[in-house]
Short mmCIF file of C-alpha atoms and ligand atoms in Angstrom, two decimals:
data_model
loop_
_atom_site.label_atom_id
_atom_site.label_comp_id
_atom_site.label_asym_id
_atom_site.label_seq_id
_atom_site.Cartn_x
_atom_site.Cartn_y
_atom_site.Cartn_z
CA MET O 134 -72.25 -96.71 13.67
CA LYS O 135 -71.07 -96.22 10.07
CA PHE O 136 -71.25 -98.89 7.38
CA GLY O 137 -69.27 -98.68 4.12
CA GLY O 138 -70.22 -99.77 0.62
CA THR O 139 -69.24 -103.45 0.87
CA SER O 140 -71.18 -103.72 4.14
CA VAL O 141 -74.44 -102.62 2.44
CA ALA O 142 -73.76 -104.13 -0.99
CA ASP O 143 -77.10 -105.99 -1.20
CA ILE O 144 -80.28 -106.66 0.79
CA GLU O 145 -78.78 -109.65 2.56
CA ARG O 146 -75.87 -107.56 3.83
CA ILE O 147 -78.20 -104.72 4.81
CA ARG O 148 -80.09 -107.29 6.87
CA HIS O 149 -76.82 -108.27 8.55
CA VAL O 150 -76.07 -104.60 9.26
CA ALA O 151 -79.56 -104.28 10.77
CA THR O 152 -78.79 -107.14 13.19
CA LEU O 153 -75.67 -105.27 14.36
CA VAL O 154 -77.73 -102.12 14.92
CA LYS O 155 -80.39 -104.14 16.73
CA ARG O 156 -77.72 -105.58 19.03
CA GLU O 157 -76.61 -102.08 20.07
CA VAL O 158 -80.20 -101.02 20.70
CA GLU O 159 -80.79 -104.12 22.82
CA ARG O 160 -77.70 -103.26 24.86
CA GLY O 161 -79.54 -100.09 25.83
CA ASN O 162 -77.69 -97.73 23.49
CA LYS O 163 -79.23 -94.93 21.45
CA VAL O 164 -78.00 -95.19 17.90
CA ALA O 165 -77.43 -93.06 14.81
CA VAL O 166 -76.29 -95.03 11.76
CA VAL O 167 -74.51 -93.53 8.77
CA VAL O 168 -74.54 -95.53 5.52
CA SER O 169 -72.61 -95.41 2.26
CA ALA O 170 -74.05 -96.30 -1.13
CA MET O 171 -74.01 -99.96 -2.17
CA ALA O 172 -70.52 -100.98 -3.37
CA GLY O 173 -69.88 -99.83 -6.94
CA GLU O 174 -72.97 -97.61 -7.02
CA THR O 175 -71.17 -94.26 -6.69
CA ASN O 176 -68.74 -95.18 -9.48
CA LYS O 177 -71.70 -95.97 -11.73
CA LEU O 178 -73.36 -92.64 -10.94
CA VAL O 179 -70.12 -90.71 -11.57
CA ALA O 180 -69.75 -92.41 -14.96
CA TRP O 181 -73.31 -91.43 -15.85
CA THR O 182 -72.64 -87.75 -15.13
CA ASN O 183 -69.65 -87.85 -17.50
CA ASP O 184 -71.68 -89.58 -20.22
CA ALA O 185 -74.49 -87.06 -19.85
CA ALA O 186 -72.07 -84.12 -20.13
CA LYS O 187 -70.65 -85.54 -23.36
CA ALA O 188 -74.11 -85.80 -24.85
CA GLU O 189 -74.42 -82.04 -24.55
CA GLY O 190 -71.62 -81.62 -27.04
CA ALA O 191 -69.28 -78.81 -26.07
CA ASN O 192 -69.76 -79.16 -22.33
CA GLN O 193 -67.31 -81.86 -21.27
CA VAL O 194 -67.33 -81.30 -17.52
CA PRO O 195 -70.66 -81.83 -15.74
CA ASP O 196 -72.02 -78.93 -13.70
CA GLN O 197 -70.73 -79.77 -10.22
CA ARG O 198 -74.06 -78.92 -8.54
CA GLU O 199 -75.89 -81.41 -10.75
CA TYR O 200 -73.05 -83.92 -10.32
CA ASP O 201 -73.77 -83.78 -6.59
CA VAL O 202 -77.50 -84.32 -7.10
CA VAL O 203 -76.73 -87.48 -9.05
CA VAL O 204 -73.93 -89.02 -6.97
CA ALA O 205 -75.70 -88.31 -3.65
CA ALA O 206 -78.50 -90.65 -4.78
CA GLY O 207 -76.70 -93.87 -3.82
CA GLU O 208 -76.81 -93.02 -0.13
CA GLN O 209 -80.48 -92.03 -0.29
CA ILE O 210 -81.32 -95.59 -1.36
CA THR O 211 -79.33 -97.40 1.34
CA SER O 212 -80.58 -95.11 4.13
CA GLY O 213 -84.18 -95.90 3.16
CA LEU O 214 -83.51 -99.61 2.77
CA LEU O 215 -81.83 -99.91 6.16
CA ALA O 216 -84.70 -98.01 7.84
CA ILE O 217 -87.22 -100.36 6.19
CA THR O 218 -85.22 -103.42 7.28
CA LEU O 219 -84.93 -102.18 10.88
CA ASN O 220 -88.66 -101.46 11.04
CA ALA O 221 -89.38 -104.93 9.69
CA MET O 222 -87.29 -106.33 12.56
CA GLY O 223 -89.32 -104.37 15.08
CA ILE O 224 -86.75 -101.61 15.63
CA LYS O 225 -88.15 -98.10 15.26
CA ALA O 226 -86.08 -96.26 12.66
CA ARG O 227 -86.25 -93.50 10.04
CA SER O 228 -83.98 -92.21 7.31
CA TRP O 229 -82.40 -88.73 7.38
CA LEU O 230 -81.00 -87.22 4.19
CA GLY O 231 -78.19 -84.67 4.41
CA TRP O 232 -80.52 -81.68 4.06
CA GLN O 233 -82.93 -83.08 6.63
CA VAL O 234 -80.35 -83.56 9.42
CA PRO O 235 -79.12 -80.94 8.29
CA ILE O 236 -75.46 -81.47 7.46
CA ASN O 237 -74.49 -77.95 6.43
CA THR O 238 -71.57 -77.69 4.06
CA SER O 239 -69.53 -75.22 2.04
CA ALA O 240 -70.46 -74.53 -1.58
CA VAL O 241 -67.46 -76.43 -2.99
CA HIS O 242 -69.54 -78.98 -4.87
CA GLY O 243 -67.94 -82.39 -5.30
CA SER O 244 -65.72 -81.98 -2.25
CA ALA O 245 -67.66 -79.81 0.18
CA ARG O 246 -66.56 -79.30 3.78
CA ILE O 247 -68.97 -79.86 6.64
CA GLU O 248 -69.56 -76.57 8.47
CA GLY O 249 -72.05 -77.65 11.08
CA VAL O 250 -74.50 -80.38 12.08
CA PRO O 251 -77.32 -78.64 14.01
CA ALA O 252 -79.29 -81.89 14.30
CA THR O 253 -81.92 -80.76 16.81
CA ASP O 254 -84.88 -82.70 15.40
CA MET O 255 -82.84 -85.79 14.74
CA GLN O 256 -81.47 -85.72 18.25
CA LYS O 257 -85.02 -85.51 19.63
CA ALA O 258 -86.00 -88.53 17.54
CA ILE O 259 -83.01 -90.46 18.84
CA GLU O 260 -83.81 -89.47 22.44
CA GLY O 261 -87.32 -90.74 21.77
CA GLY O 262 -85.92 -94.19 21.05
CA GLU O 263 -85.84 -94.11 17.25
CA VAL O 264 -82.75 -95.17 15.31
CA ALA O 265 -81.62 -92.39 12.96
CA VAL O 266 -80.35 -93.73 9.63
CA VAL O 267 -78.33 -90.96 8.02
CA ALA O 268 -77.39 -90.91 4.34
CA GLY O 269 -73.61 -90.48 4.33
CA PHE O 270 -71.51 -88.50 1.84
CA GLN O 271 -74.17 -85.82 1.29
CA GLY O 272 -75.04 -82.46 2.77
CA VAL O 273 -76.69 -79.19 1.93
CA ALA O 274 -74.81 -76.16 0.62
CA PRO O 275 -75.90 -72.50 0.99
CA GLY O 276 -78.96 -71.90 -1.20
CA THR O 277 -80.32 -75.39 -0.35
CA ARG O 278 -78.36 -77.11 -3.08
CA ILE O 279 -77.34 -80.74 -2.52
CA SER O 280 -73.61 -81.20 -1.93
CA THR O 281 -71.26 -84.17 -1.54
CA LEU O 282 -68.11 -84.49 0.53
CA GLY O 283 -65.63 -86.07 -1.89
CA ARG O 284 -65.01 -89.78 -2.45
CA GLY O 285 -64.97 -91.79 0.74
CA GLY O 286 -66.92 -88.98 2.42
CA SER O 287 -69.29 -91.13 4.46
CA ASP O 288 -66.53 -91.56 7.05
CA THR O 289 -66.58 -87.80 7.48
CA SER O 290 -70.39 -87.74 7.71
CA ALA O 291 -70.16 -90.31 10.50
CA VAL O 292 -67.56 -88.51 12.60
CA ALA O 293 -69.26 -85.13 12.08
CA VAL O 294 -72.66 -86.54 13.11
CA ALA O 295 -71.03 -88.18 16.15
CA ALA O 296 -69.48 -84.83 17.12
CA GLY O 297 -72.73 -82.98 16.37
CA ILE O 298 -74.86 -85.15 18.64
CA ASN O 299 -72.15 -85.66 21.27
CA ALA O 300 -72.02 -89.40 20.73
CA ALA O 301 -70.07 -91.49 23.20
CA ARG O 302 -68.53 -93.49 20.37
CA CYS O 303 -68.17 -93.55 16.60
CA ASP O 304 -67.72 -97.07 15.23
CA ILE O 305 -66.67 -97.22 11.56
CA TYR O 306 -67.57 -100.66 10.21
CA THR O 307 -65.83 -101.67 6.98
CA ASP O 308 -64.48 -104.71 5.11
CA VAL O 309 -61.23 -105.00 7.12
CA ASP O 310 -61.07 -105.45 10.89
CA GLY O 311 -59.07 -102.32 11.57
CA VAL O 312 -56.26 -100.09 10.43
CA TYR O 313 -53.23 -102.09 9.30
CA THR O 314 -49.54 -101.26 9.03
CA THR O 315 -50.23 -100.96 5.31
CA ASP O 316 -52.98 -101.92 2.85
CA PRO O 317 -53.63 -105.61 3.64
CA ARG O 318 -54.75 -106.12 0.04
CA ILE O 319 -51.25 -105.64 -1.30
CA VAL O 320 -49.20 -106.83 1.68
CA PRO O 321 -50.64 -110.04 3.14
CA LYS O 322 -48.14 -109.75 6.01
CA ALA O 323 -49.59 -106.41 7.14
CA ARG O 324 -50.47 -106.31 10.85
CA ARG O 325 -53.51 -104.77 12.48
CA LEU O 326 -52.76 -101.87 14.80
CA GLU O 327 -54.51 -102.02 18.18
CA LYS O 328 -54.26 -98.22 18.42
CA ILE O 329 -53.09 -95.44 16.16
CA ALA O 330 -52.45 -91.80 17.10
CA TYR O 331 -54.72 -89.24 15.42
CA GLU O 332 -51.67 -87.54 13.90
CA GLU O 333 -50.44 -90.78 12.35
CA MET O 334 -53.87 -91.70 11.03
CA LEU O 335 -54.14 -88.24 9.53
CA GLU O 336 -50.89 -88.75 7.62
CA MET O 337 -51.79 -92.33 6.62
CA ALA O 338 -55.13 -91.17 5.24
CA SER O 339 -53.83 -88.10 3.43
CA LEU O 340 -50.95 -90.11 1.94
CA GLY O 341 -53.29 -92.66 0.40
CA ALA O 342 -54.63 -95.21 2.94
CA LYS O 343 -58.28 -95.02 2.00
CA VAL O 344 -59.55 -96.86 5.07
CA LEU O 345 -60.66 -93.46 6.46
CA GLN O 346 -61.24 -90.20 4.60
CA THR O 347 -58.67 -87.63 5.76
CA ARG O 348 -61.27 -85.07 6.79
CA SER O 349 -62.95 -87.61 9.10
CA VAL O 350 -59.70 -87.97 11.04
CA GLU O 351 -59.33 -84.19 11.29
CA ILE O 352 -62.79 -83.89 12.80
CA ALA O 353 -62.21 -86.85 15.15
CA MET O 354 -58.99 -85.23 16.35
CA LEU O 355 -60.46 -81.74 16.71
CA HIS O 356 -63.56 -82.86 18.61
CA ARG O 357 -61.90 -85.77 20.39
CA VAL O 358 -64.48 -88.23 19.01
CA GLN O 359 -63.84 -91.73 20.35
CA THR O 360 -63.44 -93.41 16.93
CA ARG O 361 -62.88 -97.10 16.18
CA VAL O 362 -62.47 -99.00 12.90
CA LEU O 363 -64.12 -102.44 12.92
CA SER O 364 -65.19 -105.19 10.54
CA THR O 365 -68.85 -105.61 9.63
CA PHE O 366 -68.23 -109.28 9.01
CA THR O 367 -66.27 -110.09 12.22
CA PRO O 368 -67.50 -107.31 14.51
CA ASP O 369 -66.39 -108.97 17.74
CA VAL O 370 -62.71 -109.37 16.99
CA GLY O 371 -59.93 -106.92 16.31
CA GLY O 372 -60.57 -103.27 15.70
CA THR O 373 -58.38 -100.20 15.88
CA LEU O 374 -58.87 -97.26 18.21
CA LEU O 375 -57.81 -93.74 17.25
CA CYS O 376 -56.11 -92.18 20.28
CA ASP O 377 -53.79 -89.49 21.56
CA GLU O 378 -50.08 -89.87 21.06
CA GLU O 379 -49.55 -90.19 24.82
CA ASP O 380 -51.68 -93.34 24.87
CA ILE O 381 -49.23 -95.22 22.68
CA VAL O 382 -46.61 -96.89 24.81
CA GLU O 383 -44.29 -98.48 22.29
CA LYS O 384 -43.31 -95.87 19.73
CA LYS O 385 -41.62 -97.66 16.84
CA PRO O 386 -39.88 -95.33 14.38
CA VAL O 387 -42.33 -96.34 11.64
CA THR O 388 -45.95 -97.27 12.34
CA GLY O 389 -47.28 -97.64 8.83
CA ILE O 390 -46.71 -97.34 5.11
CA ALA O 391 -49.07 -95.69 2.65
CA TYR O 392 -49.07 -95.34 -1.10
CA SER O 393 -50.93 -93.35 -3.68
CA ARG O 394 -51.18 -93.92 -7.42
CA ASP O 395 -53.09 -90.70 -7.90
CA GLU O 396 -49.97 -88.71 -8.70
CA ALA O 397 -48.75 -86.76 -11.71
CA LYS O 398 -45.38 -85.09 -12.20
CA ILE O 399 -44.61 -81.94 -14.16
CA THR O 400 -41.10 -80.66 -14.92
CA LEU O 401 -40.29 -77.17 -16.17
CA HIS O 402 -36.94 -77.21 -17.95
CA LYS O 403 -34.52 -74.33 -17.86
CA VAL O 404 -36.43 -71.70 -15.93
CA PRO O 405 -34.42 -68.59 -14.94
CA ASP O 406 -32.62 -69.13 -11.61
CA LYS O 407 -33.54 -65.84 -9.95
CA PRO O 408 -35.89 -64.44 -7.26
CA GLY O 409 -39.60 -64.49 -8.08
CA VAL O 410 -39.60 -67.51 -10.35
CA SER O 411 -41.31 -69.88 -7.89
CA ALA O 412 -43.96 -67.24 -7.25
CA ALA O 413 -44.50 -66.88 -11.00
CA ILE O 414 -45.07 -70.64 -11.29
CA PHE O 415 -47.04 -71.49 -8.16
CA GLY O 416 -49.23 -68.38 -8.13
CA PRO O 417 -51.11 -69.32 -11.33
CA LEU O 418 -51.33 -72.95 -10.16
CA ALA O 419 -52.99 -71.87 -6.91
CA ASP O 420 -55.37 -69.62 -8.85
CA ALA O 421 -56.30 -72.61 -11.02
CA GLY O 422 -57.14 -74.60 -7.87
CA VAL O 423 -54.24 -77.03 -8.26
CA ASN O 424 -52.96 -78.49 -4.99
CA VAL O 425 -49.23 -78.76 -5.54
CA ASP O 426 -47.78 -81.49 -3.35
CA MET O 427 -44.07 -82.31 -3.73
CA ILE O 428 -41.61 -79.79 -5.18
CA VAL O 429 -37.95 -80.14 -6.13
CA GLN O 430 -35.67 -77.57 -7.72
CA ASN O 431 -32.40 -78.76 -9.19
CA VAL O 432 -29.08 -77.11 -8.58
CA SER O 433 -28.39 -74.70 -11.38
CA GLU O 434 -25.57 -76.01 -13.59
CA ASP O 435 -24.81 -72.79 -15.38
CA GLY O 436 -25.92 -70.30 -12.72
CA GLU O 437 -28.53 -68.99 -15.14
CA THR O 438 -31.26 -71.59 -15.41
CA THR O 439 -32.57 -74.56 -13.44
CA ASP O 440 -35.15 -77.37 -13.71
CA LEU O 441 -38.17 -77.40 -11.41
CA THR O 442 -40.36 -80.44 -10.77
CA PHE O 443 -43.64 -80.66 -8.86
CA THR O 444 -46.49 -83.12 -8.37
CA CYS O 445 -50.28 -82.88 -8.20
CA THR O 446 -53.13 -85.38 -8.55
CA ARG O 447 -53.85 -86.93 -11.95
CA GLY O 448 -57.22 -85.20 -12.05
CA GLU O 449 -55.47 -81.82 -11.75
CA LEU O 450 -52.83 -82.46 -14.41
CA THR O 451 -54.69 -80.92 -17.35
CA ARG O 452 -55.56 -77.82 -15.34
CA ALA O 453 -51.97 -77.50 -14.10
CA LEU O 454 -50.54 -77.71 -17.63
CA ALA O 455 -53.05 -75.16 -18.89
CA ALA O 456 -52.11 -72.72 -16.10
CA ILE O 457 -48.40 -73.14 -16.87
CA GLU O 458 -48.87 -72.69 -20.59
CA THR O 459 -51.06 -69.60 -20.15
CA HIS O 460 -48.29 -68.01 -18.09
CA ALA O 461 -45.40 -69.16 -20.31
CA LYS O 462 -44.29 -65.55 -20.93
CA GLN O 463 -43.95 -64.69 -17.24
CA ILE O 464 -42.34 -68.01 -16.21
CA ARG O 465 -39.98 -68.23 -19.21
CA TYR O 466 -39.29 -71.98 -19.23
CA ARG O 467 -37.58 -73.69 -22.17
CA ALA O 468 -39.78 -76.81 -22.19
CA VAL O 469 -42.35 -78.61 -20.07
CA THR O 470 -42.69 -82.40 -19.66
CA HIS O 471 -45.18 -84.44 -17.64
CA THR O 472 -46.10 -88.01 -16.71
CA SER O 473 -48.74 -89.90 -14.75
CA ASP O 474 -46.71 -93.09 -14.48
CA VAL O 475 -45.57 -92.19 -10.99
CA ALA O 476 -46.71 -93.07 -7.49
CA LYS O 477 -45.93 -91.88 -3.99
CA VAL O 478 -44.82 -94.19 -1.19
CA SER O 479 -44.65 -92.88 2.38
CA ILE O 480 -43.43 -94.12 5.74
CA ILE O 481 -45.26 -92.70 8.75
CA GLY O 482 -44.59 -92.74 12.48
CA ILE O 483 -44.55 -90.41 15.47
CA GLY O 484 -41.53 -92.36 16.74
CA MET O 485 -39.54 -90.89 13.83
CA ARG O 486 -39.05 -87.68 15.81
CA ALA O 487 -36.88 -89.52 18.32
CA HIS O 488 -35.05 -91.89 15.94
CA PRO O 489 -32.36 -90.54 13.62
CA GLY O 490 -31.56 -92.43 10.42
CA VAL O 491 -35.12 -93.47 9.63
CA ALA O 492 -35.10 -91.96 6.13
CA GLN O 493 -31.70 -93.49 5.38
CA LEU O 494 -33.11 -97.02 5.75
CA MET O 495 -35.88 -96.12 3.32
CA PHE O 496 -33.44 -94.86 0.69
CA ARG O 497 -31.14 -97.86 1.12
CA THR O 498 -34.00 -100.36 0.89
CA LEU O 499 -35.28 -98.82 -2.34
CA ALA O 500 -31.75 -98.66 -3.78
CA GLU O 501 -31.24 -102.36 -3.06
CA LYS O 502 -34.34 -103.09 -5.12
CA GLY O 503 -33.05 -100.89 -7.93
CA ILE O 504 -35.89 -98.38 -7.50
CA ASN O 505 -35.05 -94.81 -8.47
CA ILE O 506 -36.33 -91.99 -6.24
CA GLU O 507 -37.54 -89.03 -8.29
CA VAL O 508 -38.69 -86.62 -5.57
CA ILE O 509 -38.51 -86.67 -1.77
CA SER O 510 -40.55 -84.76 0.78
CA THR O 511 -40.50 -84.99 4.55
CA SER O 512 -42.27 -83.74 7.63
CA GLU O 513 -41.68 -84.43 11.31
CA ILE O 514 -43.53 -87.75 11.19
CA LYS O 515 -43.32 -88.92 7.57
CA VAL O 516 -41.03 -89.37 4.59
CA SER O 517 -42.53 -89.59 1.09
CA VAL O 518 -40.83 -90.56 -2.15
CA LEU O 519 -42.04 -90.42 -5.72
CA ILE O 520 -41.15 -93.49 -7.81
CA ALA O 521 -42.21 -95.14 -11.07
CA GLU O 522 -45.70 -96.56 -10.64
CA GLU O 523 -44.71 -100.06 -11.70
CA TYR O 524 -42.60 -100.46 -8.53
CA VAL O 525 -45.22 -99.44 -5.96
CA GLU O 526 -46.08 -102.85 -4.63
CA LEU O 527 -42.46 -103.98 -4.59
CA ALA O 528 -41.47 -100.81 -2.71
CA VAL O 529 -44.26 -101.11 -0.13
CA ARG O 530 -43.45 -104.77 0.58
CA ALA O 531 -39.70 -104.15 0.83
CA LEU O 532 -40.19 -101.21 3.21
CA HIS O 533 -42.71 -103.16 5.27
CA SER O 534 -40.04 -105.83 5.89
CA ALA O 535 -37.20 -103.34 6.36
CA TYR O 536 -39.03 -101.52 9.15
CA GLU O 537 -39.90 -104.86 10.80
CA LEU O 538 -43.62 -104.47 10.37
CA ASP O 539 -44.27 -107.94 8.88
CA ALA O 540 -46.53 -110.20 10.89
CA ALA O 541 -44.70 -113.17 12.38
P1 ADP L 899 -65.72 -98.61 3.00
O1 ADP L 899 -66.51 -98.83 1.76
O2 ADP L 899 -66.16 -99.46 4.14
O3 ADP L 899 -65.60 -97.16 3.37
P2 ADP L 899 -63.06 -98.53 1.83
O4 ADP L 899 -62.85 -99.39 0.63
O5 ADP L 899 -63.29 -97.09 1.62
O6 ADP L 899 -64.24 -99.17 2.68
O7 ADP L 899 -61.83 -98.68 2.83
C1 ADP L 899 -61.43 -99.95 3.28
C2 ADP L 899 -60.24 -100.44 2.44
O8 ADP L 899 -59.10 -99.61 2.72
C3 ADP L 899 -59.75 -101.83 2.76
O9 ADP L 899 -60.47 -102.80 2.05
C4 ADP L 899 -58.27 -101.78 2.38
O10 ADP L 899 -58.00 -102.38 1.14
C5 ADP L 899 -57.96 -100.29 2.25
N1 ADP L 899 -56.79 -99.89 3.02
C6 ADP L 899 -55.77 -99.13 2.53
N2 ADP L 899 -54.85 -98.94 3.46
C7 ADP L 899 -55.26 -99.58 4.59
C8 ADP L 899 -54.71 -99.75 5.90
N3 ADP L 899 -53.54 -99.20 6.25
N4 ADP L 899 -55.42 -100.47 6.80
C9 ADP L 899 -56.62 -101.01 6.46
N5 ADP L 899 -57.17 -100.90 5.24
C10 ADP L 899 -56.51 -100.19 4.30
N1 LIG L 900 -70.31 -93.64 -1.68
C1 LIG L 900 -69.29 -92.64 -1.60
C2 LIG L 900 -68.04 -93.07 -2.38
O1 LIG L 900 -68.03 -94.14 -2.95
C3 LIG L 900 -68.95 -92.26 -0.18
C4 LIG L 900 -68.36 -93.38 0.66
O2 LIG L 900 -68.44 -94.55 0.32
O3 LIG L 900 -67.81 -93.06 1.72
O4 LIG L 900 -67.10 -92.34 -2.45
MG1 MG L 901 -64.47 -95.63 2.49
#
C-alpha cells in the first residue's frame, strides 16, 4: 500500500491511513506500506536548500548530495508517525528508511534510479507479522550517501518494494479515485478509466500526468507488478488497474490527454544547412545533461541556412543556453531566441495504431480554437504539440470533447 502526500497531510489523516492498513491486516494480508512526506513538506524543504545555498554567497546551486539529505527528511517523519499510530492501534509495525531496507540506487543525486531492493531483513519482519512502513522517495547511493528519486518518487519506491518482496499487489492510494482520461482538476468532465495498458500509462506519465511517476510504471511493466490506483478517501469505489494491452477490449483511438507546463523552447536562427550541424548542436547539449525532447528543423529558404527549434524542461533552459553559447563557433548560428511561455499537450492511445486520421482531428480541433501549433512530435501511440502556455486548458478541454472522452 502506498499513500501520497495529501493522504498523510496531518495526524488525523495518518490515523485514517492506519485504519486502512489495519483492515488489510485483519483480512489476513501481510503488508508493506510506503509513505510520502506530508503535503507541501517536500516543497518547503527544497526551498530551504535553495535559501541555504544563497547564504553561502557564490554557490547558487546546493550540493545535490546534501539536497538529498534535506529533502528525504519529510518521508522519515511520516514513516515514523504511521508506525507509532499503528502500534497505538495494536498493530505491530516499524519504520524502514531507504538505507535500512535497503533501497539501493544510482549516484545521480536528486533523481536517482533504483538498482535493487534486497530487503531480506524487512521481508523476515513482514513474514513475522509486522507491518513494514517504508519511507518513500529515498534510497541509498554507493558510498552510503542518502539519495532521492526525483519528485513524485514515492510511487517508484512503492512499485520497486512490491517487486522486491514479490508482493501480490501494489495499491497506490492518492487523492483521486483512479487514473482519468485527463487531469480531473482541469477537466471536470474527465472520466475514470477502469483499466489502462502499461504502455499508455507510461506515455501519460512521461507526458505530464503526475498521478504516477514515470519510473514507477516502467518498473510495474517490467516486473509485471499488479498495480492499482485508488482513493484514500473513498477506498471502496472506483480504482484503475494497470494491465496488458491484450486485456483491454475496447480500444478507442485516444484513451487520454496529458499536458505539461514544464517546457522551454530554444530556436537557433540561420544555422548552416549542411551535414554535421545537428551533431554540433545536440552533442554539447547531451554533454551538459540536457534532455532534448521535441525537435523541428525548418525547410531552408536559401539553400544555405535554416532555423532549428528544440524543447527541454524549464529547469534545463539555462544549462542548454550556456552549452549553445559555449559552442557558438562550431555551430555558427546567427542568433538564438528562447521562451518558457510554452506547454505541451499530448493525445495518447494504443488504438491509434489501427485508426488513421487521429492526428488530423487534433490539428483541426486546435485550429478551430485559433491555437497555433509550434512543434509536433509523434510516436506509435501518441501525438504531442507545443502551444502557447495560455491556451493549455482550452486545448485540453477541446481535445477531450473532440475525442469523445467527456463523461455523459
Ligand atoms: P500523491 O501525493 O498521492 O502522489 P499526486 O498529486 O502526485 O498525488 O498525484 C495525484 C494528482 O494527479 C491528482 O490530484 C490529479 O490532479 C493529478 N492528475 C494529473 N493527471 C491525472 C490523470 N490523468 N488522472 C488522475 N489524476 C491526474
Ligand atoms: N515527497 C516527494 C515529492 O513531493 C515524493 C512523493 O510525494 O512521491 O516529490
Ligand atoms: Mg505523487
